[in-house]
PDB file of C-alpha atoms in Angstrom:
ATOM      1  CA  GLU A  10       2.573 -16.395  10.035  1.00 92.00           C
ATOM      2  CA  ILE A  11       2.567 -17.855  14.023  1.00 95.00           C
ATOM      3  CA  VAL A  12      -0.601 -19.440  15.123  1.00 97.00           C
ATOM      4  CA  MET A  13      -1.583 -18.567  18.843  1.00 98.00           C
ATOM      5  CA  THR A  14      -3.975 -20.922  20.260  1.00 98.00           C
ATOM      6  CA  GLN A  15      -5.461 -20.216  23.882  1.00 98.00           C
ATOM      7  CA  SER A  16      -6.869 -23.103  26.071  1.00 96.00           C
ATOM      8  CA  PRO A  17      -9.567 -23.669  28.095  1.00 97.00           C
ATOM      9  CA  ALA A  18     -12.157 -22.169  25.597  1.00 98.00           C
ATOM     10  CA  THR A  19     -14.050 -21.170  28.805  1.00 98.00           C
ATOM     11  CA  LEU A  20     -12.815 -21.245  32.474  1.00 97.00           C
ATOM     12  CA  SER A  21     -15.651 -21.463  34.960  1.00 96.00           C
ATOM     13  CA  VAL A  22     -13.898 -19.889  38.261  1.00 95.00           C
ATOM     14  CA  SER A  23     -15.359 -19.576  42.076  1.00 95.00           C
ATOM     15  CA  PRO A  24     -14.592 -15.837  43.246  1.00 94.00           C
ATOM     16  CA  GLY A  25     -11.414 -16.556  45.412  1.00 95.00           C
ATOM     17  CA  GLU A  26     -10.454 -19.459  43.359  1.00 96.00           C
ATOM     18  CA  ARG A  27      -6.700 -19.175  40.877  1.00 97.00           C
ATOM     19  CA  ALA A  28      -7.751 -19.824  38.022  1.00 97.00           C
ATOM     20  CA  THR A  29      -4.909 -20.763  35.328  1.00 98.00           C
ATOM     21  CA  LEU A  30      -4.737 -20.209  31.304  1.00 98.00           C
ATOM     22  CA  SER A  31      -2.852 -21.435  28.772  1.00 98.00           C
ATOM     23  CA  CYS A  32      -1.916 -20.265  25.181  1.00 98.00           C
ATOM     24  CA  ARG A  33       0.447 -21.766  23.057  1.00 98.00           C
ATOM     25  CA  ALA A  34       2.069 -20.672  19.863  1.00 98.00           C
ATOM     26  CA  SER A  35       2.213 -22.469  16.989  1.00 98.00           C
ATOM     27  CA  GLN A  36       6.692 -21.731  16.329  1.00 97.00           C
ATOM     28  CA  SER A  37       9.060 -20.409  19.324  1.00 97.00           C
ATOM     29  CA  VAL A  38       8.209 -16.593  20.689  1.00 97.00           C
ATOM     30  CA  SER A  39      11.243 -16.414  22.426  1.00 97.00           C
ATOM     31  CA  SER A  40       9.135 -14.703  25.402  1.00 98.00           C
ATOM     32  CA  ASN A  41       7.976 -11.857  23.198  1.00 98.00           C
ATOM     33  CA  LEU A  42       4.100 -12.713  24.027  1.00 98.00           C
ATOM     34  CA  ALA A  43       1.638 -10.307  25.539  1.00 98.00           C
ATOM     35  CA  TRP A  44      -1.287 -10.908  27.656  1.00 98.00           C
ATOM     36  CA  TYR A  45      -4.802  -8.532  27.436  1.00 98.00           C
ATOM     37  CA  GLN A  46      -8.183  -8.826  28.723  1.00 98.00           C
ATOM     38  CA  GLN A  47     -11.760  -7.230  27.943  1.00 98.00           C
ATOM     39  CA  LYS A  48     -14.979  -6.617  29.740  1.00 97.00           C
ATOM     40  CA  PRO A  49     -17.793  -7.044  27.883  1.00 94.00           C
ATOM     41  CA  GLY A  50     -18.585  -3.544  26.400  1.00 94.00           C
ATOM     42  CA  GLN A  51     -14.937  -2.697  26.382  1.00 97.00           C
ATOM     43  CA  ALA A  52     -11.970  -2.028  25.572  1.00 98.00           C
ATOM     44  CA  PRO A  53      -8.929  -4.615  25.605  1.00 98.00           C
ATOM     45  CA  ARG A  54      -6.100  -3.832  28.558  1.00 98.00           C
ATOM     46  CA  LEU A  55      -2.759  -5.022  28.352  1.00 98.00           C
ATOM     47  CA  LEU A  56      -1.962  -7.211  31.784  1.00 98.00           C
ATOM     48  CA  ILE A  57       1.601  -8.221  30.762  1.00 98.00           C
ATOM     49  CA  TYR A  58       4.249  -7.961  27.810  1.00 98.00           C
ATOM     50  CA  GLY A  59       7.855  -9.666  27.633  1.00 98.00           C
ATOM     51  CA  ALA A  60       5.649 -12.849  29.364  1.00 98.00           C
ATOM     52  CA  SER A  61       5.838 -12.350  32.380  1.00 98.00           C
ATOM     53  CA  THR A  62       6.118  -7.639  32.497  1.00 98.00           C
ATOM     54  CA  ARG A  63       3.244  -7.083  34.909  1.00 98.00           C
ATOM     55  CA  ALA A  64       1.666  -3.762  32.960  1.00 98.00           C
ATOM     56  CA  THR A  65       1.787  -0.036  35.017  1.00 96.00           C
ATOM     57  CA  GLY A  66      -1.534  -0.401  37.279  1.00 96.00           C
ATOM     58  CA  ILE A  67      -2.167  -4.478  36.765  1.00 98.00           C
ATOM     59  CA  PRO A  68      -2.935  -5.714  40.307  1.00 97.00           C
ATOM     60  CA  ALA A  69      -0.117  -8.485  41.271  1.00 98.00           C
ATOM     61  CA  ARG A  70      -2.579 -11.118  41.527  1.00 97.00           C
ATOM     62  CA  PHE A  71      -1.534 -11.144  37.583  1.00 98.00           C
ATOM     63  CA  SER A  72       0.957 -13.008  36.719  1.00 98.00           C
ATOM     64  CA  GLY A  73       2.890 -15.038  33.313  1.00 98.00           C
ATOM     65  CA  SER A  74       5.138 -16.852  32.785  1.00 98.00           C
ATOM     66  CA  GLY A  75       6.983 -18.990  30.126  1.00 98.00           C
ATOM     67  CA  SER A  76       8.784 -18.973  26.635  1.00 98.00           C
ATOM     68  CA  GLY A  77       9.023 -20.456  23.511  1.00 98.00           C
ATOM     69  CA  THR A  78       6.091 -22.028  22.136  1.00 98.00           C
ATOM     70  CA  GLU A  79       3.965 -22.525  25.286  1.00 98.00           C
ATOM     71  CA  PHE A  80       2.407 -19.943  27.689  1.00 98.00           C
ATOM     72  CA  THR A  81       0.809 -18.805  31.390  1.00 98.00           C
ATOM     73  CA  LEU A  82      -1.826 -16.678  32.503  1.00 98.00           C
ATOM     74  CA  THR A  83      -2.572 -17.038  36.330  1.00 98.00           C
ATOM     75  CA  ILE A  84      -4.773 -14.729  38.564  1.00 97.00           C
ATOM     76  CA  SER A  85      -4.208 -15.913  41.944  1.00 94.00           C
ATOM     77  CA  SER A  86      -7.359 -15.065  43.369  1.00 93.00           C
ATOM     78  CA  LEU A  87     -10.121 -14.740  41.317  1.00 95.00           C
ATOM     79  CA  GLN A  88     -11.150 -11.202  42.345  1.00 95.00           C
ATOM     80  CA  SER A  89     -15.419  -9.620  40.251  1.00 93.00           C
ATOM     81  CA  GLU A  90     -13.570  -8.255  38.307  1.00 95.00           C
ATOM     82  CA  ASP A  91     -11.426 -10.247  37.135  1.00 96.00           C
ATOM     83  CA  PHE A  92     -14.090 -12.174  34.675  1.00 93.00           C
ATOM     84  CA  ALA A  93     -13.678 -10.977  30.878  1.00 97.00           C
ATOM     85  CA  VAL A  94     -12.005 -11.961  27.921  1.00 98.00           C
ATOM     86  CA  TYR A  95      -8.447 -13.176  28.035  1.00 98.00           C
ATOM     87  CA  TYR A  96      -6.051 -12.712  24.808  1.00 98.00           C
ATOM     88  CA  CYS A  97      -2.603 -13.751  23.911  1.00 98.00           C
ATOM     89  CA  GLN A  98      -0.694 -12.069  21.837  1.00 98.00           C
ATOM     90  CA  GLN A  99       2.859 -12.719  20.046  1.00 97.00           C
ATOM     91  CA  TYR A 100       5.350 -10.222  18.813  1.00 96.00           C
ATOM     92  CA  ASN A 101       8.128 -11.770  18.198  1.00 95.00           C
ATOM     93  CA  LYS A 102       7.536 -12.267  14.365  1.00 90.00           C
ATOM     94  CA  TRP A 103       5.906  -8.891  14.133  1.00 88.00           C
ATOM     95  CA  PRO A 104       3.747  -7.809  11.925  1.00 88.00           C
ATOM     96  CA  PRO A 105       1.439  -9.197  12.020  1.00 86.00           C
ATOM     97  CA  GLY A 106       0.576  -9.601  15.606  1.00 88.00           C
ATOM     98  CA  THR A 107      -1.706 -12.542  15.646  1.00 96.00           C
ATOM     99  CA  PHE A 108      -3.569 -13.035  18.814  1.00 97.00           C
ATOM    100  CA  GLY A 109      -5.101 -16.070  20.065  1.00 98.00           C
ATOM    101  CA  GLN A 110      -8.865 -16.620  19.986  1.00 98.00           C
ATOM    102  CA  GLY A 111      -9.560 -15.668  23.900  1.00 98.00           C
ATOM    103  CA  THR A 112     -10.030 -17.258  26.861  1.00 98.00           C
ATOM    104  CA  LYS A 113     -13.587 -16.360  28.685  1.00 98.00           C
ATOM    105  CA  VAL A 114     -13.492 -16.860  32.993  1.00 98.00           C
ATOM    106  CA  GLU A 115     -16.889 -17.098  34.002  1.00 96.00           C
ATOM    107  CA  ILE A 116     -18.321 -16.832  37.430  1.00 90.00           C
ATOM    108  CA  LYS A 117     -18.729 -20.357  38.608  1.00 89.00           C
TER     109      LYS A 117
ATOM    110  CA  GLU B  29      -3.752  10.894  30.911  1.00 94.00           C
ATOM    111  CA  VAL B  30      -3.659   9.341  28.429  1.00 95.00           C
ATOM    112  CA  GLN B  31      -6.665   9.411  26.249  1.00 97.00           C
ATOM    113  CA  LEU B  32      -7.206   7.971  22.625  1.00 98.00           C
ATOM    114  CA  LEU B  33     -10.619   9.165  21.012  1.00 98.00           C
ATOM    115  CA  GLU B  34     -11.543   7.678  17.872  1.00 98.00           C
ATOM    116  CA  SER B  35     -14.548   8.902  15.807  1.00 97.00           C
ATOM    117  CA  GLY B  36     -15.296   8.479  11.666  1.00 97.00           C
ATOM    118  CA  GLY B  37     -17.469   4.568  12.688  1.00 97.00           C
ATOM    119  CA  GLY B  38     -20.557   3.992  10.706  1.00 97.00           C
ATOM    120  CA  LEU B  39     -22.399   2.344   7.811  1.00 98.00           C
ATOM    121  CA  VAL B  40     -21.291   2.339   4.515  1.00 98.00           C
ATOM    122  CA  GLN B  41     -21.293   0.309   1.664  1.00 97.00           C
ATOM    123  CA  PRO B  42     -19.462  -2.167  -0.491  1.00 97.00           C
ATOM    124  CA  GLY B  43     -17.049  -1.198  -2.162  1.00 97.00           C
ATOM    125  CA  GLY B  44     -17.321   1.802  -0.157  1.00 98.00           C
ATOM    126  CA  SER B  45     -15.160   4.124   1.833  1.00 98.00           C
ATOM    127  CA  LEU B  46     -14.150   5.413   5.442  1.00 98.00           C
ATOM    128  CA  ARG B  47     -11.671   6.781   7.264  1.00 98.00           C
ATOM    129  CA  LEU B  48     -11.243   6.485  11.009  1.00 98.00           C
ATOM    130  CA  SER B  49      -9.541   9.603  13.562  1.00 98.00           C
ATOM    131  CA  CYS B  50      -7.823   8.971  16.853  1.00 98.00           C
ATOM    132  CA  ALA B  51      -7.249  11.724  18.798  1.00 98.00           C
ATOM    133  CA  ALA B  52      -4.232  11.392  21.366  1.00 98.00           C
ATOM    134  CA  SER B  53      -4.186  13.373  24.048  1.00 97.00           C
ATOM    135  CA  GLY B  54      -1.931  13.259  27.812  1.00 97.00           C
ATOM    136  CA  PHE B  55       1.520  11.919  25.932  1.00 97.00           C
ATOM    137  CA  THR B  56       4.051  12.558  23.336  1.00 97.00           C
ATOM    138  CA  PHE B  57       1.780  11.648  20.523  1.00 98.00           C
ATOM    139  CA  SER B  58       5.036  12.715  18.240  1.00 97.00           C
ATOM    140  CA  SER B  59       7.467  10.172  20.371  1.00 97.00           C
ATOM    141  CA  SER B  60       4.860   6.855  20.483  1.00 97.00           C
ATOM    142  CA  ALA B  61       3.683   4.413  17.572  1.00 97.00           C
ATOM    143  CA  MET B  62       0.853   3.297  16.774  1.00 97.00           C
ATOM    144  CA  SER B  63      -2.297   0.624  16.225  1.00 97.00           C
ATOM    145  CA  TRP B  64      -5.188   0.065  14.739  1.00 98.00           C
ATOM    146  CA  VAL B  65      -6.721  -3.444  15.823  1.00 98.00           C
ATOM    147  CA  ARG B  66     -10.437  -4.871  15.014  1.00 98.00           C
ATOM    148  CA  GLN B  67     -13.006  -6.843  16.759  1.00 98.00           C
ATOM    149  CA  ALA B  68     -16.211  -8.402  14.368  1.00 98.00           C
ATOM    150  CA  PRO B  69     -18.656  -8.500  15.948  1.00 96.00           C
ATOM    151  CA  GLY B  70     -18.226 -11.613  18.484  1.00 95.00           C
ATOM    152  CA  GLN B  71     -15.445 -12.687  17.813  1.00 96.00           C
ATOM    153  CA  GLY B  72     -10.997 -12.633  19.432  1.00 97.00           C
ATOM    154  CA  LEU B  73      -8.916  -9.281  17.557  1.00 98.00           C
ATOM    155  CA  GLU B  74      -7.026  -9.329  14.899  1.00 97.00           C
ATOM    156  CA  TRP B  75      -4.175  -6.306  14.318  1.00 96.00           C
ATOM    157  CA  VAL B  76      -4.720  -4.178  11.649  1.00 97.00           C
ATOM    158  CA  SER B  77      -2.283  -1.820  10.951  1.00 97.00           C
ATOM    159  CA  SER B  78       1.109  -0.038  12.845  1.00 97.00           C
ATOM    160  CA  ILE B  79       2.797   3.223  12.346  1.00 97.00           C
ATOM    161  CA  THR B  80       5.843   4.751  13.415  1.00 97.00           C
ATOM    162  CA  PRO B  81       6.594   7.666  15.629  1.00 97.00           C
ATOM    163  CA  SER B  82       7.659  10.062  12.348  1.00 97.00           C
ATOM    164  CA  GLY B  83       5.838   8.913  10.262  1.00 96.00           C
ATOM    165  CA  ASP B  84       8.285   6.607   7.863  1.00 96.00           C
ATOM    166  CA  GLY B  85       7.106   3.559   8.369  1.00 96.00           C
ATOM    167  CA  THR B  86       4.087   1.655   8.120  1.00 97.00           C
ATOM    168  CA  TYR B  87       2.896  -1.967   7.955  1.00 97.00           C
ATOM    169  CA  TYR B  88      -0.624  -3.807   7.385  1.00 97.00           C
ATOM    170  CA  ALA B  89      -2.136  -7.400   7.645  1.00 96.00           C
ATOM    171  CA  ASP B  90      -2.377  -9.077   5.121  1.00 96.00           C
ATOM    172  CA  SER B  91      -6.042  -8.636   4.923  1.00 97.00           C
ATOM    173  CA  VAL B  92      -5.961  -4.891   4.511  1.00 98.00           C
ATOM    174  CA  LYS B  93      -2.817  -4.792   1.917  1.00 97.00           C
ATOM    175  CA  GLY B  94      -3.119  -2.700  -1.260  1.00 97.00           C
ATOM    176  CA  ARG B  95      -6.357  -1.053   0.648  1.00 98.00           C
ATOM    177  CA  PHE B  96      -6.284  -0.165   3.837  1.00 98.00           C
ATOM    178  CA  THR B  97      -3.962   3.656   4.493  1.00 98.00           C
ATOM    179  CA  ILE B  98      -2.620   4.305   8.264  1.00 98.00           C
ATOM    180  CA  SER B  99      -1.773   7.723   8.961  1.00 98.00           C
ATOM    181  CA  ARG B 100      -1.027  10.304  11.595  1.00 98.00           C
ATOM    182  CA  ASP B 101      -0.717  14.009  11.338  1.00 98.00           C
ATOM    183  CA  ASN B 102       2.225  14.169  14.973  1.00 98.00           C
ATOM    184  CA  SER B 103       1.464  18.392  15.028  1.00 98.00           C
ATOM    185  CA  LYS B 104      -2.574  17.827  15.578  1.00 98.00           C
ATOM    186  CA  SER B 105      -2.080  14.322  17.801  1.00 98.00           C
ATOM    187  CA  THR B 106      -3.758  12.924  15.747  1.00 98.00           C
ATOM    188  CA  LEU B 107      -3.908   9.072  14.109  1.00 98.00           C
ATOM    189  CA  TYR B 108      -5.905   8.269  10.933  1.00 98.00           C
ATOM    190  CA  LEU B 109      -7.081   4.768   8.999  1.00 98.00           C
ATOM    191  CA  GLN B 110      -8.481   5.655   5.178  1.00 98.00           C
ATOM    192  CA  MET B 111     -10.307   2.510   4.634  1.00 98.00           C
ATOM    193  CA  ASN B 112     -11.264   1.682   0.974  1.00 98.00           C
ATOM    194  CA  SER B 113     -13.027  -1.620  -1.042  1.00 98.00           C
ATOM    195  CA  LEU B 114     -14.756  -2.317   1.898  1.00 98.00           C
ATOM    196  CA  GLY B 115     -16.394  -5.551   2.042  1.00 98.00           C
ATOM    197  CA  ALA B 116     -18.979  -7.185   4.415  1.00 97.00           C
ATOM    198  CA  ASP B 117     -15.316  -8.932   6.691  1.00 97.00           C
ATOM    199  CA  ASP B 118     -14.017  -5.754   7.689  1.00 98.00           C
ATOM    200  CA  THR B 119     -17.132  -4.489   9.539  1.00 98.00           C
ATOM    201  CA  ALA B 120     -15.465  -4.795  13.093  1.00 98.00           C
ATOM    202  CA  VAL B 121     -15.242  -2.373  15.652  1.00 98.00           C
ATOM    203  CA  TYR B 122     -11.862  -0.473  15.056  1.00 98.00           C
ATOM    204  CA  TYR B 123      -9.481   0.119  18.329  1.00 98.00           C
ATOM    205  CA  CYS B 124      -6.006   2.926  18.087  1.00 98.00           C
ATOM    206  CA  ALA B 125      -4.231   2.454  20.250  1.00 98.00           C
ATOM    207  CA  LYS B 126      -0.596   3.914  21.669  1.00 97.00           C
ATOM    208  CA  ASP B 127       2.169   1.727  20.641  1.00 95.00           C
ATOM    209  CA  SER B 128       3.447  -1.328  19.020  1.00 93.00           C
ATOM    210  CA  PRO B 129       3.371  -4.279  18.662  1.00 94.00           C
ATOM    211  CA  VAL B 130       2.346  -3.994  21.935  1.00 96.00           C
ATOM    212  CA  ALA B 131      -0.707  -2.143  22.818  1.00 97.00           C
ATOM    213  CA  THR B 132      -0.318  -0.354  26.092  1.00 97.00           C
ATOM    214  CA  ILE B 133      -3.310   1.840  25.933  1.00 98.00           C
ATOM    215  CA  TRP B 134      -6.288   1.130  23.774  1.00 98.00           C
ATOM    216  CA  GLY B 135      -9.129   3.893  22.622  1.00 98.00           C
ATOM    217  CA  GLN B 136     -13.341   3.175  23.013  1.00 97.00           C
ATOM    218  CA  GLY B 137     -13.591   1.989  19.947  1.00 98.00           C
ATOM    219  CA  ALA B 138     -15.536   2.826  16.281  1.00 98.00           C
ATOM    220  CA  LEU B 139     -17.885   0.604  15.311  1.00 98.00           C
ATOM    221  CA  VAL B 140     -18.008   0.776  10.559  1.00 98.00           C
ATOM    222  CA  THR B 141     -21.279  -1.477   9.728  1.00 98.00           C
ATOM    223  CA  VAL B 142     -20.151  -2.384   6.282  1.00 98.00           C
ATOM    224  CA  SER B 143     -23.551  -2.963   4.013  1.00 97.00           C
ATOM    225  CA  SER B 144     -25.691  -2.755   1.521  1.00 95.00           C
TER     226      SER B 144
END
């Protein structure tokens, strides 16, 4: 099973600043990686798939990059509604589609 | 608008059974693979199971294989998860999700608590 490791566990960022979240796979997953956002008490929401393609309705301030084992989710200018937990998920070797443990983006 | 509405969650004793349902609307259900993903309290996401659009292919996480059964009724636009031999480790919010392996739309979740 491919293990996904996200860092940092918690990221403290001021509104308007850039946030950079990392996700590392234990082996190559090509570009078969998705990012999800989860706010407290809500279901997750798909942000990015194919490592860099934004899902429908996702603002352009969210961008994904990387391939192989190293991936990055960048939020260019954090808005108040962006403070949440973010998960990466590989689907190159599926099933199972393994998730990372999450990165919490909190207000600094 | 695409909507997924889970039901059937609740409190069940260890060793018991429960069936979750997910009513879908706003899209062609019979053309979409569907998934269940769960989240234990305060924990991350865990993929549980997926099913092909016609229902002829089913996939399970090792943690639930042999105990859970995913199925669908395309005439009712409804997805199911039959859960047997439940243990404390199965306590979680269970989300129904459209598509697989990438979950594009998620339901609001159904809480399953396994406790005596």
